[in-house]
mmCIF file of C-alpha atoms and ligand atoms in Angstrom:
data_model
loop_
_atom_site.group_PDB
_atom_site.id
_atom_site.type_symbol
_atom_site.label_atom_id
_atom_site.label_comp_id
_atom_site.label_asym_id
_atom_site.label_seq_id
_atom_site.Cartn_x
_atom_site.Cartn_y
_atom_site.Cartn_z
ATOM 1 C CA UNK A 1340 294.516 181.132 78.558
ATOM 2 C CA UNK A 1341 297.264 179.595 80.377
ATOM 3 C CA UNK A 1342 300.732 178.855 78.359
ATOM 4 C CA UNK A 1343 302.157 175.624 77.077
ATOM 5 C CA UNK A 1344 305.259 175.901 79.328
ATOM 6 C CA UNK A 1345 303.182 177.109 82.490
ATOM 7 C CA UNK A 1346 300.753 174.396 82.219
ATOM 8 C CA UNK A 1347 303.098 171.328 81.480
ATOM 9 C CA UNK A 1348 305.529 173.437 84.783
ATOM 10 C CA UNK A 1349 301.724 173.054 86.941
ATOM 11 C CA UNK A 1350 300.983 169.805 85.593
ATOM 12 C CA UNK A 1351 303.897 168.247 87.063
ATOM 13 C CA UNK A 1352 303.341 170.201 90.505
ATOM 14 C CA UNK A 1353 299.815 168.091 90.237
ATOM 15 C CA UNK A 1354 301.719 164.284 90.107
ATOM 16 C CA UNK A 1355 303.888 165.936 93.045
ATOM 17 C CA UNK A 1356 300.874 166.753 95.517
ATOM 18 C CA UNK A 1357 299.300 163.471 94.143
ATOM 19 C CA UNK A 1358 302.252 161.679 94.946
ATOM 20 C CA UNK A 1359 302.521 163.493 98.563
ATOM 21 C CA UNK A 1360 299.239 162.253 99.141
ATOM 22 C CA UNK A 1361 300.048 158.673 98.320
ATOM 23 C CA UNK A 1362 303.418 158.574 100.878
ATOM 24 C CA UNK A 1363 301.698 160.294 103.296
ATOM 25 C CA UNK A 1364 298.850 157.458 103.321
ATOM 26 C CA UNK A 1365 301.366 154.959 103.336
ATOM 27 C CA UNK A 1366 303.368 156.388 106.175
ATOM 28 C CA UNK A 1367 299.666 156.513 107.906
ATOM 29 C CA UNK A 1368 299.130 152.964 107.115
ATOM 30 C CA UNK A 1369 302.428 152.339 109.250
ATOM 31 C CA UNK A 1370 302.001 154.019 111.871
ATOM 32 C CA UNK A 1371 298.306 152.241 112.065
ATOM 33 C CA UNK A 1372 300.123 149.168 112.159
ATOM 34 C CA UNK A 1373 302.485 149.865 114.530
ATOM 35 C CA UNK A 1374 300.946 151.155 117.696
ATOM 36 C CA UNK A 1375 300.818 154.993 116.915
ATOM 37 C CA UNK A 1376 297.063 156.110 116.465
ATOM 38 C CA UNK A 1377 297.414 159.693 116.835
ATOM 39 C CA UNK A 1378 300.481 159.637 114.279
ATOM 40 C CA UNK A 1379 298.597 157.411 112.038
ATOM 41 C CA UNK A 1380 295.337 160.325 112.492
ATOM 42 C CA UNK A 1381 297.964 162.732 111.648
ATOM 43 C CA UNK A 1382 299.207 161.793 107.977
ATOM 44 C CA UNK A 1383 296.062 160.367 107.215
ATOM 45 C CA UNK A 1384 294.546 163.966 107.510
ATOM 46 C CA UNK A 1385 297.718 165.345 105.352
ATOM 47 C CA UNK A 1386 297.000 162.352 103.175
ATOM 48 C CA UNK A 1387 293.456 164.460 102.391
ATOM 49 C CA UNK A 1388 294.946 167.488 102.116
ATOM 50 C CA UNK A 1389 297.794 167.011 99.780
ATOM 51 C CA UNK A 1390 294.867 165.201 97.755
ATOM 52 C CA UNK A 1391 293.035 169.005 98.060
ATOM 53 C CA UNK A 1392 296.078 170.332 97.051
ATOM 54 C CA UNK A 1393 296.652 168.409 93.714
ATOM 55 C CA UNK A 1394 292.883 169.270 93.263
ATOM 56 C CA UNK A 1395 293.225 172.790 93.286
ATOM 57 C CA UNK A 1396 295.766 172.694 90.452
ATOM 58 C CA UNK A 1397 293.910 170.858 88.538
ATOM 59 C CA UNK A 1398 290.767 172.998 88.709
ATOM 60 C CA UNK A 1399 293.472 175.527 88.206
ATOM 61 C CA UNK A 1400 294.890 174.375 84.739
ATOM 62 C CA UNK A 1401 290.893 173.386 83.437
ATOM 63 C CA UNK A 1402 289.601 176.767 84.831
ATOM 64 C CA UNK A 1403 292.449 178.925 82.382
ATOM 65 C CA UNK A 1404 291.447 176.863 79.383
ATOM 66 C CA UNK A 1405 294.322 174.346 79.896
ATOM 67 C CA UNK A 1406 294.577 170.685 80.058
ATOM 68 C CA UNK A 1407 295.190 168.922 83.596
ATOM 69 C CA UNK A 1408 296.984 165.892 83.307
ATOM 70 C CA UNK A 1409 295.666 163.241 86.050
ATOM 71 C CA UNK A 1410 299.288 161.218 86.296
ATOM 72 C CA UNK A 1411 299.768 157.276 86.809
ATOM 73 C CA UNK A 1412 300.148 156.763 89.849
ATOM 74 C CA UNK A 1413 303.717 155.816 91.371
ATOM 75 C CA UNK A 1414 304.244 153.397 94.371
ATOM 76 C CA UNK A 1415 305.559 155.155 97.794
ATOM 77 C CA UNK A 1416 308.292 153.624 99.936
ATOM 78 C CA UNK A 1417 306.123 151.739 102.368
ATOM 79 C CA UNK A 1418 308.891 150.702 104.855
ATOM 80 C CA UNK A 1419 309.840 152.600 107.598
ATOM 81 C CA UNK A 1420 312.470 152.118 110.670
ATOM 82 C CA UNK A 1421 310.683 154.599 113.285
ATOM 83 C CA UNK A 1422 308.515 157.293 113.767
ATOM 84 C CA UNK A 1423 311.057 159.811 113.649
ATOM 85 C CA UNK A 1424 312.039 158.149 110.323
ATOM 86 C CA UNK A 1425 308.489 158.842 109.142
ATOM 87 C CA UNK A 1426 308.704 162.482 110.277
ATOM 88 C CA UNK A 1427 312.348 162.906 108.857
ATOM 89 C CA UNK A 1428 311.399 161.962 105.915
ATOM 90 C CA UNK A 1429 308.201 163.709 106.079
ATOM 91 C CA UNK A 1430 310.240 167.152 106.379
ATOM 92 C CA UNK A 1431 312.318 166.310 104.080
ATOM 93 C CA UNK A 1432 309.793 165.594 101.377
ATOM 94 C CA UNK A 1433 307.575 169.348 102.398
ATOM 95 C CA UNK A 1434 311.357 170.688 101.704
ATOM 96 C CA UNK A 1435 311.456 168.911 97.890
ATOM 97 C CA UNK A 1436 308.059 170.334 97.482
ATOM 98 C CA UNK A 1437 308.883 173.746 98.837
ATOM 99 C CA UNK A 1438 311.441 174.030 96.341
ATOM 100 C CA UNK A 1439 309.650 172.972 93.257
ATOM 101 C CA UNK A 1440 306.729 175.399 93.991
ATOM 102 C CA UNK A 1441 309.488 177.801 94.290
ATOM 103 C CA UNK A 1442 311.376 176.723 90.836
ATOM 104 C CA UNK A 1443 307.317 176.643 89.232
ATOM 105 C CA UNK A 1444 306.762 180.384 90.596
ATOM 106 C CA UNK A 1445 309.877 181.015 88.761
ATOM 107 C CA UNK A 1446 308.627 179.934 85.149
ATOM 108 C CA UNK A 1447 305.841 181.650 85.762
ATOM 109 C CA UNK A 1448 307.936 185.322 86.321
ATOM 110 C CA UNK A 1449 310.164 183.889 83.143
ATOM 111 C CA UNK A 1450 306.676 183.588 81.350
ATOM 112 C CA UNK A 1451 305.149 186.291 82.601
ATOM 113 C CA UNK A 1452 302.447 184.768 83.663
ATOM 114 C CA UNK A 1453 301.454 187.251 86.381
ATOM 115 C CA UNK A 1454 297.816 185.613 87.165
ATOM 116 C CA UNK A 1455 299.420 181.629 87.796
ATOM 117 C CA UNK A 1456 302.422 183.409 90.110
ATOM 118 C CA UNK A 1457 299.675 184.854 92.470
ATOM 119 C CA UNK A 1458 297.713 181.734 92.445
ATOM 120 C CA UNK A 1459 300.588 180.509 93.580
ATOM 121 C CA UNK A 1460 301.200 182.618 97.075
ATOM 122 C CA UNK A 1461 298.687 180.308 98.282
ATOM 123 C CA UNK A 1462 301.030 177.555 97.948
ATOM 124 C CA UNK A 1463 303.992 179.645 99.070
ATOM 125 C CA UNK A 1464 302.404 180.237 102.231
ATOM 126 C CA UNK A 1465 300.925 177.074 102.737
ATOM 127 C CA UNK A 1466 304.658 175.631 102.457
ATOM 128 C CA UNK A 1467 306.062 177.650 105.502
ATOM 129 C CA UNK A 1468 303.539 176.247 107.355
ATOM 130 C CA UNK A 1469 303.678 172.804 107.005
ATOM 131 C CA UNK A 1470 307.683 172.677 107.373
ATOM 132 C CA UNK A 1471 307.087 174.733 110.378
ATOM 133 C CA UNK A 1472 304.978 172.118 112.107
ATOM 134 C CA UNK A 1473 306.628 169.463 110.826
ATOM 135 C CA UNK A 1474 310.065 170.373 112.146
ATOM 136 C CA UNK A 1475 308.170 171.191 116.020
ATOM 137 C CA UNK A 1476 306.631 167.421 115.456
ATOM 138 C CA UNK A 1477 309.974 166.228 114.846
ATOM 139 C CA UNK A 1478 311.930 167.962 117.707
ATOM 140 C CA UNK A 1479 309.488 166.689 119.749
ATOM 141 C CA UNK A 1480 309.787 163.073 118.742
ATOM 142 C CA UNK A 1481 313.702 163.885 118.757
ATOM 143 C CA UNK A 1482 313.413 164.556 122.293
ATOM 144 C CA UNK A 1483 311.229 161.608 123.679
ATOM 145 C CA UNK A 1484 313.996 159.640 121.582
ATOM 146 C CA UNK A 1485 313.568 156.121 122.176
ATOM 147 C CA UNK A 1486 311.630 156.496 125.277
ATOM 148 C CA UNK A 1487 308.115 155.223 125.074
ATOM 149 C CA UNK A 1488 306.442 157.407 127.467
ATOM 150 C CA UNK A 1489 307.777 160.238 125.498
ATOM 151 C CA UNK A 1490 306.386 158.402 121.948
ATOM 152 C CA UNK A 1491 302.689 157.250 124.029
ATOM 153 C CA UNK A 1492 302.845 161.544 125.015
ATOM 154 C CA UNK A 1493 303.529 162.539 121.482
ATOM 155 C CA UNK A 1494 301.274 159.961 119.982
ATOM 156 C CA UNK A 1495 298.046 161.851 121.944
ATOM 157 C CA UNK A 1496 299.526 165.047 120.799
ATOM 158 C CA UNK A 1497 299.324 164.451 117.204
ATOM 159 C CA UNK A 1498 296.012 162.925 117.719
ATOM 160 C CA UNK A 1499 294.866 166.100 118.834
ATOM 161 C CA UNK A 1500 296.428 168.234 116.087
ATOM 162 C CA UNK A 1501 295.014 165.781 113.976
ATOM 163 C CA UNK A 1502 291.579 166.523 115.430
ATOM 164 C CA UNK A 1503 291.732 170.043 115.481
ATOM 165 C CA UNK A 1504 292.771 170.874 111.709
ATOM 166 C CA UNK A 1505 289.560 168.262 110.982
ATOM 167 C CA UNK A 1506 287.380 170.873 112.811
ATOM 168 C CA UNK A 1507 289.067 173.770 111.602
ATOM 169 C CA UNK A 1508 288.302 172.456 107.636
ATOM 170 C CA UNK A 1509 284.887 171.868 108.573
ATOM 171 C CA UNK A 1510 284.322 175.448 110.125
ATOM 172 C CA UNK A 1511 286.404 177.274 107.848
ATOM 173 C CA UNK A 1512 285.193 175.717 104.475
ATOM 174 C CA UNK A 1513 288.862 174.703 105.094
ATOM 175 C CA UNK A 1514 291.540 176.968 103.917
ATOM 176 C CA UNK A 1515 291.826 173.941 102.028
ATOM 177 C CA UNK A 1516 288.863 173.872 100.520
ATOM 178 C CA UNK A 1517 288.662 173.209 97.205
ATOM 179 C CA UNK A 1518 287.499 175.873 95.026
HETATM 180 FE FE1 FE2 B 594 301.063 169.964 99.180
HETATM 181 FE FE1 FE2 B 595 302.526 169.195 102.108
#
């Protein structure tokens, strides 16, 4: 049975994944509109996967005899300068999220609630990597600055990343599959 303070702590890591899902799609939606397919491909994919990842919690809380907490939904920031602005800000965001999965692992130590930290690790991990790619994405697009060959490159690129973590859910069951 999971803990009152554990499973309000989880319950707001859910609205935070939900929420990542809902800037990501509307960062997707701009780069749709503005001549960047691949980008677009991109963070419509993480758009599924933060969804995944607010899933998992909530299967989570339900599966330990808790109460998830499906949260209103809040509007993103739908205006965006560039597509480094997106990716800034996309960085910037997997940072905020980094550190509240870190400050939730910490309530669960303070509440001894050995079984939620190790659920956890998953998240943990998953963190490194996405600010890891991220911040390669972004020097990238820091680097064709405003040159639009170097955007039209980068654009392909992400449409292939894009592509290949598709196939890689698919094969794997996803190590994003829900469970
Ligand atoms: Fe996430
Ligand atoms: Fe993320």
């Amino acid at each position: 049975m999971i803990g009152k303070i554990v499973e309000k702590a989880v319950n707001e890591q859910v609205k935070k994944e939900e929420h990542s899902s809902r800037l990501y799609l509307a960062m997707a939606s701009w780069a749709e509109q503005h001549g960047y397919p691949g980008a677009a491909d991109w963070l419509y994919v993480q758009t599924e996967e933060e969804r995944i990842h607010m899933l998992k919690l909530v299967h989570y809380i339900n599966d330990r005899g808790g109460k998830a907490i499906i949260p209103a939904l809040e509007a993103p920031a739908g205006t965006y300068k560039t597509l480094l602005d997106i990716f800034q800000q996309v960085l910037k965001h997997e940072e905020f999220i980094s550190a509240s999965i870190n400050e939730l692992y910490a309530v669960c130590i303070k509440e001894k609630d050995y079984t939620t930290a190790n659920y956890l690790q998953w998240y943990i991990t998953e963190q490194i990597e996405e600010e890891s790619t991220v911040r390669s994405i972004l020097d990238q697009i820091s680097l064709a600055g405003t040159h639009q060959g170097g955007l039209f490159m980068m654009d392909k690129e992400l449409a292939a990343k894009a592509k290949a973590k598709r196939a890689a859910a698919v094969q794997g069951g996803g190590a994003n599959a829900v469970t």
